[in-house]
Amino acid sequence: MHTLPEKPDAVEETLDPQDWDELRALSHRIVDEAIDYVSGVRERPVWRNMPAAVRETLVAPLPKTGKPLAEIYASVVENVLGYPMGNIHPRFWAWYMGAGNFTGALGEFLAAVQGSNVGGGNHAAALMDQQVVNWCKEMLGFPASASGSLVSGGSVANILGLTVARNAKAGVDLRERGVAALKQPLCFYGSDQIHSCHRKGVEVLGLGNEALRRISTDSELRIDVAALRRAIEDDRASGRLPVCIIANAGTVNTGAIDDLQALADLAAEQHLWLHVDGCIGALLKLAPENRWRVAGIEKADSIALDPHKWLHAPFEAGCVLVRDAATHRGTFAVTPEYLESSTRGLASAPWLFDYGLQTSRGFRALKIWMALMEHGVEKFGRLIDQNIAQGHYLSDLIEAEPLLELVAPTNINIVCFRFRPKGVETDELKAINIEIMLQLQDEGTAMISDTTVHGEHCLRVAVNNHRTRREDLKLFVEEVVRLGCAIARA
Ligand SMILES: *Cc1c(COP(=O)(O)O)cnc(C)c1O
């Protein structure tokens, strides 16, 4: 048996500070400066490239001994906070991100201060985690009897949904026997606009990329339901087993929303699982002017949504919901001898790790909960409507500008367009437009991304940002035209 040294002067070590008052003073300063950082974000460039000296600090060797926290904080301010990705800036519109919120940051801080592991158990953080899941169900019109889990993001939420779908529809005991026992190859269906996480999903599920059938889309980039029906029938006729339709409620490329009612009907008729990738669009349910776009989403068997997008929770926060809680739990629950429940005390409440892959889970709920309590869900709905109105405003500015053209119809808050002066060959357009995008980054004016829609390269603006104002979009259009003219002339 090990014993502690008996010398009376031997003091155990701890990570706690020797002087709490010194820590208190520094912590107050950190909070003050954090508020300046966020309130002043508009005055700074969206993004800047890191100089070599900064990069060097980020490849420094493992520290063998420590140094004062104040010094470390100074380095974080200089080398880390000074070079952000930029997504909290009002003119960040690349890919599809949330802009964060300070209350959410306080929630992250307090969650870490409490330090609870939300793998489950009888404590407040675990109850709040379930409360936030219940609120997500309510936001989407899902039944109270459904289950769900907060996860790292939409990718994991989607993969969990696909896993439940696979196990529910495979016709063999996949948990016990694995994919080798499948008598027929399984098929999942999504449009050719589907997010890349679904490919990763079918791959890690052991089904292979081939199992994900990409169905063509119409001029609005929505899945062609007649083509989908034919693909399902063809697969059945050739001995495959169709299991799941993955509906897009907001595609990454253009924000297209599949006809969810039609897909729900088709899934019911064909006895397929309906999973909705609602990472972008599920929360449209909150938006009075736009919720009609996702009518029918509540008919899904499972839904992935992303609180770190339109609820602006600081990264990370995703959520999966499953209509049939028993099927959800049946996909993941395992109770080892060291995690048995008790009738009283801390282990007397359900384990939340039975609804996903993680055993230890962070206290993600608090940052979402605090922001919802502070603003109320109606305000989040108005902010979603506001972003969509801004998307259409930008789209109108582009249509009014002879040097710019839309490349895809603007549906919600995603605008695909390009700079196209007369007399420039189509094959030169891509290089010019990429250069416009890169110069906007270098100047720190705005952050956008690019994509290719039905074969046409374009610049892409996704206004998922509660700090954006119309004047930002106006400035953006002026800058694109100015840079485009300079680049095309050069
Ligand atoms: C963002 C997104 C995902 C992936 O979600 P993450 O939170 O980035 O993991 C999946 N599908 C769609 C449609 C998305 O927009």
Coordinates of C-alpha atoms and ligand atoms in Angstrom, one line a residue:
M1 CA 0.0 0.0 0.0
H2 CA 1.2 3.5 -0.8
T3 CA 1.3 5.9 2.0
L4 CA 1.8 9.7 1.9
P5 CA 5.2 10.9 3.1
E6 CA 5.0 11.3 6.8
K7 CA 7.2 14.4 7.0
P8 CA 4.9 17.1 8.5
D9 CA 6.2 19.7 6.0
A10 CA 5.1 17.6 3.0
V11 CA 2.2 19.4 1.4
E12 CA 0.2 17.8 -1.5
E13 CA 0.2 19.7 -4.8
T14 CA -2.9 21.0 -6.4
L15 CA -3.8 22.9 -9.6
D16 CA -5.6 25.6 -7.5
P17 CA -3.7 28.9 -7.2
Q18 CA -1.7 29.8 -4.1
D19 CA -3.3 33.3 -4.1
W20 CA -7.0 33.3 -5.0
D21 CA -7.1 37.1 -4.8
E22 CA -4.5 37.5 -7.5
L23 CA -6.5 35.1 -9.7
R24 CA -9.6 37.1 -9.0
A25 CA -8.0 40.3 -10.1
L26 CA -6.7 38.8 -13.3
S27 CA -10.1 37.1 -14.0
H28 CA -11.9 40.4 -13.7
R29 CA -9.5 41.9 -16.2
I30 CA -10.0 39.0 -18.6
V31 CA -13.8 39.5 -18.5
D32 CA -13.5 43.3 -19.0
E33 CA -11.2 42.8 -22.0
A34 CA -13.4 40.0 -23.4
I35 CA -16.3 42.5 -23.4
D36 CA -14.2 45.1 -25.3
Y37 CA -13.1 42.4 -27.7
V38 CA -16.7 41.4 -28.7
S39 CA -18.2 45.0 -28.5
G40 CA -15.4 46.3 -30.7
V41 CA -15.4 43.5 -33.3
R42 CA -16.9 45.6 -36.1
E43 CA -13.8 47.9 -36.0
R44 CA -11.4 45.2 -36.7
P45 CA -10.6 43.3 -39.9
V46 CA -12.7 40.1 -40.3
W47 CA -9.5 38.0 -40.6
R48 CA -5.7 38.5 -40.9
N49 CA -3.0 36.1 -41.8
M50 CA -0.7 35.2 -39.0
P51 CA 2.9 36.5 -39.2
A52 CA 5.8 34.1 -38.7
A53 CA 6.4 35.2 -35.2
V54 CA 2.9 34.4 -34.2
R55 CA 3.0 31.0 -35.9
E56 CA 6.2 30.2 -34.0
T57 CA 4.5 30.7 -30.6
L58 CA 2.0 28.1 -31.7
V59 CA 4.6 25.4 -32.4
A60 CA 6.6 25.9 -29.1
P61 CA 7.7 22.8 -27.3
L62 CA 5.8 21.2 -24.4
P63 CA 6.4 23.3 -21.3
K64 CA 8.2 21.3 -18.6
T65 CA 7.6 23.9 -15.9
G66 CA 5.0 26.6 -15.5
K67 CA 4.9 30.4 -15.6
P68 CA 2.5 33.0 -14.3
L69 CA -1.0 33.0 -15.7
A70 CA -0.8 36.8 -16.4
E71 CA 2.1 36.2 -18.8
I72 CA 0.2 33.3 -20.5
Y73 CA -2.9 35.4 -20.9
A74 CA -0.9 38.2 -22.5
S75 CA 0.4 35.7 -25.0
V76 CA -3.1 34.4 -25.7
V77 CA -4.3 38.0 -26.3
E78 CA -1.5 38.7 -28.7
N79 CA -1.2 35.4 -30.6
V80 CA -4.6 33.8 -30.4
L81 CA -7.3 36.4 -29.9
G82 CA -5.6 38.6 -32.4
Y83 CA -6.0 36.0 -35.2
P84 CA -9.5 34.6 -35.1
M85 CA -11.3 32.7 -37.8
G86 CA -13.6 35.8 -37.9
N87 CA -17.1 34.3 -37.6
I88 CA -18.1 36.6 -34.8
H89 CA -17.5 39.6 -37.2
P90 CA -20.6 41.2 -38.8
R91 CA -19.1 40.7 -42.3
F92 CA -18.3 37.0 -42.0
W93 CA -20.5 35.1 -44.4
A94 CA -18.4 32.1 -45.4
W95 CA -19.6 28.5 -45.4
Y96 CA -22.3 28.3 -42.7
M97 CA -21.5 29.3 -39.2
G98 CA -23.0 31.1 -36.2
A99 CA -21.7 34.4 -34.9
G100 CA -21.6 33.4 -31.2
N101 CA -23.0 35.5 -28.4
F102 CA -21.5 36.7 -25.1
T103 CA -24.1 35.1 -22.9
G104 CA -23.2 31.8 -24.6
A105 CA -19.6 32.5 -23.7
L106 CA -20.5 33.0 -20.1
G107 CA -22.5 29.8 -20.3
E108 CA -19.3 27.9 -21.5
F109 CA -17.4 29.5 -18.7
L110 CA -19.9 28.6 -16.0
A111 CA -20.3 25.1 -17.4
A112 CA -16.6 24.6 -17.1
V113 CA -16.5 26.1 -13.6
Q114 CA -19.1 23.7 -12.4
G115 CA -17.3 21.0 -14.4
S116 CA -20.0 18.4 -14.5
N117 CA -19.9 15.4 -16.7
V118 CA -23.2 15.2 -18.5
G119 CA -22.9 11.5 -19.3
G120 CA -26.0 11.4 -17.1
G121 CA -26.9 11.0 -13.5
N122 CA -29.0 12.8 -10.9
H123 CA -27.7 16.4 -11.0
A124 CA -28.8 19.7 -12.4
A125 CA -26.6 19.8 -15.5
A126 CA -28.0 16.5 -16.7
L127 CA -31.6 17.7 -16.2
M128 CA -30.8 20.9 -18.0
D129 CA -29.3 18.9 -20.9
Q130 CA -32.6 17.1 -21.2
Q131 CA -34.6 20.3 -20.9
V132 CA -32.7 21.8 -23.8
V133 CA -33.4 18.7 -25.9
N134 CA -37.1 19.0 -24.9
W135 CA -37.0 22.6 -26.0
C136 CA -35.5 21.6 -29.4
K137 CA -38.4 19.1 -29.8
E138 CA -40.9 21.8 -29.0
M139 CA -39.3 24.3 -31.4
L140 CA -39.6 21.7 -34.3
G141 CA -43.1 20.4 -33.4
F142 CA -41.7 17.0 -32.5
P143 CA -43.7 14.9 -29.9
A144 CA -42.7 15.1 -26.3
S145 CA -42.2 11.3 -26.3
A146 CA -39.3 11.7 -28.8
S147 CA -35.7 11.4 -27.6
G148 CA -32.7 13.4 -28.5
S149 CA -29.1 14.2 -27.6
L150 CA -26.9 17.2 -27.7
V151 CA -23.7 16.5 -29.6
S152 CA -20.7 18.3 -31.1
G153 CA -22.5 19.4 -34.2
G154 CA -24.6 18.6 -37.2
S155 CA -22.2 16.0 -38.6
V156 CA -22.4 13.8 -35.6
A157 CA -26.1 14.5 -35.2
N158 CA -26.7 13.3 -38.8
I159 CA -24.5 10.2 -38.3
L160 CA -26.4 9.3 -35.2
G161 CA -29.7 9.6 -37.0
L162 CA -28.4 7.5 -39.9
T163 CA -27.2 4.9 -37.4
V164 CA -30.6 4.6 -35.8
A165 CA -32.2 4.4 -39.3
R166 CA -29.8 1.6 -40.4
N167 CA -30.3 -0.5 -37.3
A168 CA -34.1 0.0 -37.4
K169 CA -34.5 -1.0 -41.0
A170 CA -31.7 -3.5 -41.7
G171 CA -33.8 -6.6 -40.9
V172 CA -31.0 -8.3 -39.1
D173 CA -29.5 -7.8 -35.6
L174 CA -26.8 -5.4 -36.7
R175 CA -25.7 -4.7 -33.1
E176 CA -24.9 -8.4 -32.5
R177 CA -24.0 -9.6 -36.0
G178 CA -22.6 -6.6 -37.8
V179 CA -22.9 -5.7 -41.5
A180 CA -21.4 -9.0 -42.6
A181 CA -24.8 -10.5 -41.7
L182 CA -26.7 -8.3 -44.1
K183 CA -28.4 -10.3 -46.8
Q184 CA -28.8 -7.3 -49.2
P185 CA -26.9 -4.1 -49.6
L186 CA -28.7 -1.2 -47.8
C187 CA -29.5 2.1 -49.6
F188 CA -29.8 5.6 -48.3
Y189 CA -31.2 8.4 -50.6
G190 CA -30.4 12.1 -50.6
S191 CA -30.1 14.7 -53.3
D192 CA -26.9 15.5 -55.2
Q193 CA -26.7 18.6 -52.9
I194 CA -26.3 16.5 -49.8
H195 CA -23.7 17.5 -47.2
S196 CA -20.4 15.6 -47.1
C197 CA -21.0 14.3 -43.5
H198 CA -23.6 11.8 -44.9
R199 CA -20.9 10.2 -47.0
K200 CA -18.7 9.9 -44.0
G201 CA -21.7 8.5 -42.2
V202 CA -22.5 5.6 -44.6
E203 CA -18.7 4.9 -44.7
V204 CA -18.3 4.6 -40.9
L205 CA -21.5 2.6 -40.8
G206 CA -19.7 0.0 -42.9
L207 CA -22.0 0.4 -45.9
G208 CA -19.7 2.2 -48.2
N209 CA -20.1 5.4 -50.2
E210 CA -22.1 3.4 -52.8
A211 CA -24.9 3.0 -50.3
L212 CA -25.6 6.8 -50.5
R213 CA -27.6 7.3 -53.7
R214 CA -27.4 10.8 -55.0
I215 CA -30.7 11.8 -56.7
S216 CA -30.8 14.7 -59.2
T217 CA -32.2 18.1 -58.3
D218 CA -34.5 20.5 -60.1
S219 CA -33.7 24.1 -61.1
E220 CA -34.4 25.2 -57.5
L221 CA -31.8 22.6 -56.3
R222 CA -34.5 20.5 -54.6
I223 CA -34.5 16.7 -54.9
D224 CA -36.5 15.4 -57.9
V225 CA -39.1 13.3 -56.1
A226 CA -40.1 11.3 -59.2
A227 CA -36.4 10.4 -59.8
L228 CA -36.1 9.4 -56.2
R229 CA -39.1 7.1 -56.4
R230 CA -37.6 5.4 -59.6
A231 CA -34.3 4.9 -57.8
I232 CA -36.0 3.3 -54.9
E233 CA -37.9 1.0 -57.1
D234 CA -34.9 0.1 -59.3
D235 CA -32.8 -0.7 -56.2
R236 CA -35.5 -3.0 -54.8
A237 CA -35.8 -4.7 -58.2
S238 CA -32.1 -5.3 -58.3
G239 CA -32.0 -6.9 -54.8
R240 CA -31.0 -4.0 -52.7
L241 CA -32.8 -2.9 -49.5
P242 CA -33.8 0.8 -49.5
V243 CA -33.8 2.0 -45.8
C244 CA -33.8 5.7 -45.5
I245 CA -34.5 9.0 -47.3
I246 CA -32.3 11.9 -46.1
A247 CA -34.2 15.1 -46.8
N248 CA -32.4 18.5 -47.0
A249 CA -34.0 21.3 -45.0
G250 CA -31.5 23.8 -46.3
T251 CA -28.6 22.7 -48.5
V252 CA -25.2 24.1 -47.9
N253 CA -24.7 25.2 -51.5
T254 CA -27.9 27.3 -52.0
G255 CA -30.2 26.8 -49.0
A256 CA -32.6 24.7 -51.0
I257 CA -35.3 22.9 -49.1
D258 CA -36.6 19.6 -50.4
D259 CA -40.4 19.1 -50.5
L260 CA -40.6 17.6 -47.0
Q261 CA -44.3 16.8 -47.2
A262 CA -43.8 14.8 -50.4
L263 CA -40.7 13.0 -49.0
A264 CA -42.7 12.1 -45.8
D265 CA -45.5 10.7 -48.0
L266 CA -43.0 8.7 -50.1
A267 CA -41.1 7.4 -47.0
A268 CA -44.4 6.3 -45.5
E269 CA -45.6 4.6 -48.7
Q270 CA -42.2 2.8 -49.2
H271 CA -41.7 2.0 -45.5
L272 CA -38.5 4.0 -45.3
W273 CA -37.0 6.0 -42.5
L274 CA -37.2 9.7 -43.0
H275 CA -34.2 11.6 -41.7
V276 CA -34.1 15.4 -42.1
D277 CA -30.8 17.2 -42.3
G278 CA -32.0 20.4 -40.7
C279 CA -28.6 21.8 -39.8
I280 CA -29.4 25.0 -41.6
G281 CA -33.2 25.0 -42.0
A282 CA -34.8 23.1 -39.1
L283 CA -34.9 26.3 -37.0
L284 CA -36.9 28.0 -39.7
K285 CA -39.7 26.6 -37.7
L286 CA -39.1 29.5 -35.3
A287 CA -39.4 32.2 -38.0
P288 CA -42.9 33.6 -38.5
E289 CA -42.3 34.7 -42.0
N290 CA -40.4 31.6 -43.2
R291 CA -41.6 28.6 -41.3
W292 CA -43.9 27.6 -44.1
R293 CA -40.7 26.5 -46.0
V294 CA -40.2 23.5 -43.7
A295 CA -43.8 22.4 -43.3
G296 CA -43.8 18.7 -42.8
I297 CA -40.5 18.5 -40.9
E298 CA -42.3 17.3 -37.9
K299 CA -43.2 14.1 -39.8
A300 CA -39.5 12.9 -39.8
D301 CA -38.3 9.9 -37.9
S302 CA -35.2 11.7 -37.0
I303 CA -33.8 15.3 -37.4
A304 CA -30.3 16.8 -37.1
L305 CA -30.2 20.5 -36.1
D306 CA -27.4 22.8 -35.2
P307 CA -27.7 25.3 -32.3
H308 CA -24.2 26.6 -33.2
K309 CA -25.7 27.9 -36.5
W310 CA -29.0 29.8 -36.1
L311 CA -29.0 29.9 -32.3
H312 CA -25.5 31.3 -32.4
A313 CA -24.3 29.0 -29.6
P314 CA -20.5 29.2 -29.3
F315 CA -19.0 26.1 -31.0
E316 CA -19.8 23.3 -30.5
A317 CA -23.5 22.4 -30.2
G318 CA -25.5 20.1 -32.4
C319 CA -28.6 18.1 -31.6
V320 CA -30.2 14.9 -32.9
L321 CA -33.9 14.1 -32.3
V322 CA -35.5 10.7 -32.9
R323 CA -39.2 10.2 -32.9
D324 CA -39.2 6.7 -31.4
A325 CA -37.1 7.0 -28.2
A326 CA -37.0 3.2 -27.7
T327 CA -35.4 2.7 -31.2
H328 CA -32.9 5.5 -30.4
R329 CA -31.9 4.0 -27.1
G330 CA -31.9 0.5 -28.6
T331 CA -29.2 1.6 -31.0
F332 CA -26.7 2.7 -28.4
A333 CA -27.5 1.6 -24.9
V334 CA -25.0 -0.6 -23.2
T335 CA -24.7 -0.8 -19.4
P336 CA -21.4 -2.1 -18.2
E337 CA -21.0 -3.4 -14.6
Y338 CA -19.2 -0.2 -13.6
L339 CA -22.1 2.0 -14.6
E340 CA -25.1 0.3 -13.1
S341 CA -27.9 2.6 -11.8
S342 CA -28.9 2.8 -8.2
T343 CA -32.3 3.5 -6.6
R344 CA -31.1 6.7 -4.8
G345 CA -28.3 9.2 -5.1
L346 CA -26.2 10.4 -8.1
A347 CA -26.6 7.2 -10.2
S348 CA -30.4 7.1 -9.8
A349 CA -31.3 9.0 -13.0
P350 CA -31.1 7.8 -16.6
W351 CA -27.7 7.7 -18.3
L352 CA -27.6 10.1 -21.2
F353 CA -24.8 8.3 -22.9
D354 CA -27.3 5.6 -23.9
Y355 CA -28.4 7.9 -26.7
G356 CA -25.1 8.3 -28.6
L357 CA -21.4 7.4 -28.8
Q358 CA -19.8 9.5 -26.1
T359 CA -19.6 8.3 -22.5
S360 CA -18.3 11.5 -20.9
R361 CA -20.3 14.5 -22.2
G362 CA -19.7 18.2 -21.7
F363 CA -22.3 20.6 -20.3
R364 CA -23.3 22.0 -23.7
A365 CA -26.8 22.8 -22.6
L366 CA -26.0 25.8 -20.4
K367 CA -24.8 28.1 -23.1
I368 CA -27.9 27.4 -25.2
W369 CA -30.2 27.6 -22.2
M370 CA -28.9 30.9 -21.0
A371 CA -29.2 32.6 -24.4
L372 CA -32.7 31.2 -24.9
M373 CA -33.7 32.4 -21.4
E374 CA -32.2 35.8 -22.0
H375 CA -33.8 36.6 -25.4
G376 CA -36.7 34.2 -25.6
V377 CA -37.2 32.0 -28.6
E378 CA -39.3 34.5 -30.5
K379 CA -36.3 36.8 -30.9
F380 CA -34.3 34.0 -32.4
G381 CA -37.2 33.5 -34.9
R382 CA -37.1 37.2 -35.8
L383 CA -33.3 37.1 -36.3
I384 CA -33.8 34.2 -38.7
D385 CA -36.4 36.2 -40.6
Q386 CA -34.0 39.1 -40.6
N387 CA -31.1 37.1 -42.1
I388 CA -33.4 35.8 -44.8
A389 CA -34.6 39.4 -45.6
Q390 CA -30.9 40.4 -45.8
G391 CA -30.2 37.5 -48.1
H392 CA -32.9 38.8 -50.5
Y393 CA -31.7 42.4 -50.1
L394 CA -28.3 41.3 -51.2
S395 CA -29.8 39.3 -54.0
D396 CA -31.7 42.4 -55.2
L397 CA -28.5 44.5 -55.1
I398 CA -26.7 41.9 -57.2
E399 CA -29.6 41.9 -59.7
A400 CA -29.5 45.6 -60.0
E401 CA -25.7 45.6 -60.7
P402 CA -24.9 45.0 -64.4
L403 CA -21.5 43.5 -63.6
L404 CA -22.9 40.9 -61.2
E405 CA -25.2 38.0 -61.8
L406 CA -27.0 35.4 -59.6
V407 CA -25.9 31.8 -60.3
A408 CA -28.7 30.1 -58.3
P409 CA -32.1 31.3 -57.1
T410 CA -32.0 32.9 -53.7
N411 CA -34.2 30.9 -51.4
I412 CA -33.3 31.7 -47.8
N413 CA -30.1 33.5 -46.6
I414 CA -27.6 32.0 -49.1
V415 CA -26.7 34.0 -52.2
C416 CA -24.7 32.4 -55.1
F417 CA -23.4 34.9 -57.6
R418 CA -20.4 36.0 -59.7
F419 CA -18.7 39.0 -61.1
R420 CA -19.2 38.8 -64.9
P421 CA -18.1 41.8 -67.0
K422 CA -18.9 41.8 -70.7
G423 CA -16.2 40.3 -73.0
V424 CA -14.6 38.0 -70.4
E425 CA -14.5 34.3 -71.4
T426 CA -16.3 31.9 -69.2
D427 CA -13.1 30.0 -68.4
E428 CA -11.5 33.2 -67.0
L429 CA -14.4 33.9 -64.7
K430 CA -13.5 31.4 -62.1
A431 CA -10.0 32.7 -61.6
I432 CA -11.2 36.3 -61.4
N433 CA -13.9 35.5 -58.9
I434 CA -11.6 33.5 -56.7
E435 CA -9.2 36.4 -56.7
I436 CA -12.0 38.8 -55.6
M437 CA -12.7 36.4 -52.7
L438 CA -9.1 36.2 -51.7
Q439 CA -8.5 40.0 -51.9
L440 CA -11.6 40.6 -49.7
Q441 CA -10.0 38.2 -47.2
D442 CA -6.5 39.9 -47.4
E443 CA -8.1 43.3 -46.9
G444 CA -10.2 42.0 -44.0
T445 CA -13.3 43.5 -45.5
A446 CA -15.6 40.4 -45.7
M447 CA -15.2 36.7 -45.5
I448 CA -17.2 34.7 -48.1
S449 CA -16.6 31.3 -49.7
D450 CA -17.1 29.8 -53.2
T451 CA -18.8 26.7 -54.6
T452 CA -20.0 25.2 -57.8
V453 CA -23.7 24.9 -58.5
H454 CA -24.9 22.6 -61.3
G455 CA -21.5 23.0 -62.9
E456 CA -21.2 26.8 -62.5
H457 CA -18.5 28.2 -60.3
C458 CA -19.7 31.1 -58.0
L459 CA -19.1 33.2 -55.0
R460 CA -21.3 32.3 -52.0
V461 CA -22.6 34.5 -49.2
A462 CA -24.4 32.9 -46.3
V463 CA -25.8 35.6 -44.0
N464 CA -26.1 33.6 -40.7
N465 CA -25.1 36.4 -38.5
H466 CA -27.0 38.5 -36.0
R467 CA -24.5 41.4 -36.3
T468 CA -24.8 41.9 -40.0
R469 CA -26.5 45.2 -41.2
R470 CA -27.8 46.1 -44.6
E471 CA -25.0 48.7 -44.9
D472 CA -22.5 45.8 -44.6
L473 CA -24.1 44.1 -47.6
K474 CA -24.1 47.3 -49.6
L475 CA -20.4 47.9 -48.8
F476 CA -19.7 44.3 -49.8
V477 CA -21.3 44.7 -53.3
E478 CA -19.4 47.9 -53.9
E479 CA -16.1 46.3 -52.9
V480 CA -16.7 43.2 -55.1
V481 CA -17.4 45.4 -58.1
R482 CA -14.3 47.6 -57.4
L483 CA -12.0 44.6 -56.9
G484 CA -13.5 42.8 -59.9
C485 CA -13.0 45.7 -62.2
A486 CA -9.4 46.1 -61.1
I487 CA -8.6 42.4 -61.4
A488 CA -10.3 42.0 -64.8
R489 CA -8.4 45.0 -66.2
A490 CA -5.0 43.8 -64.9
Ligands
LIG1 C1 -23.3 22.6 -41.2 C2 -24.0 21.5 -41.8 C3 -23.7 20.1 -41.5 C4 -22.6 19.8 -40.6 O1 -22.7 20.3 -39.3 P1 -21.5 20.6 -38.4 O2 -22.1 21.3 -37.3 O3 -20.6 21.5 -39.2 O4 -20.9 19.3 -38.0 C5 -24.5 19.1 -42.1 N1 -25.4 19.4 -43.0 C6 -25.7 20.7 -43.3 C7 -26.8 21.0 -44.3 C8 -25.0 21.7 -42.8 O5 -25.3 23.0 -43.1

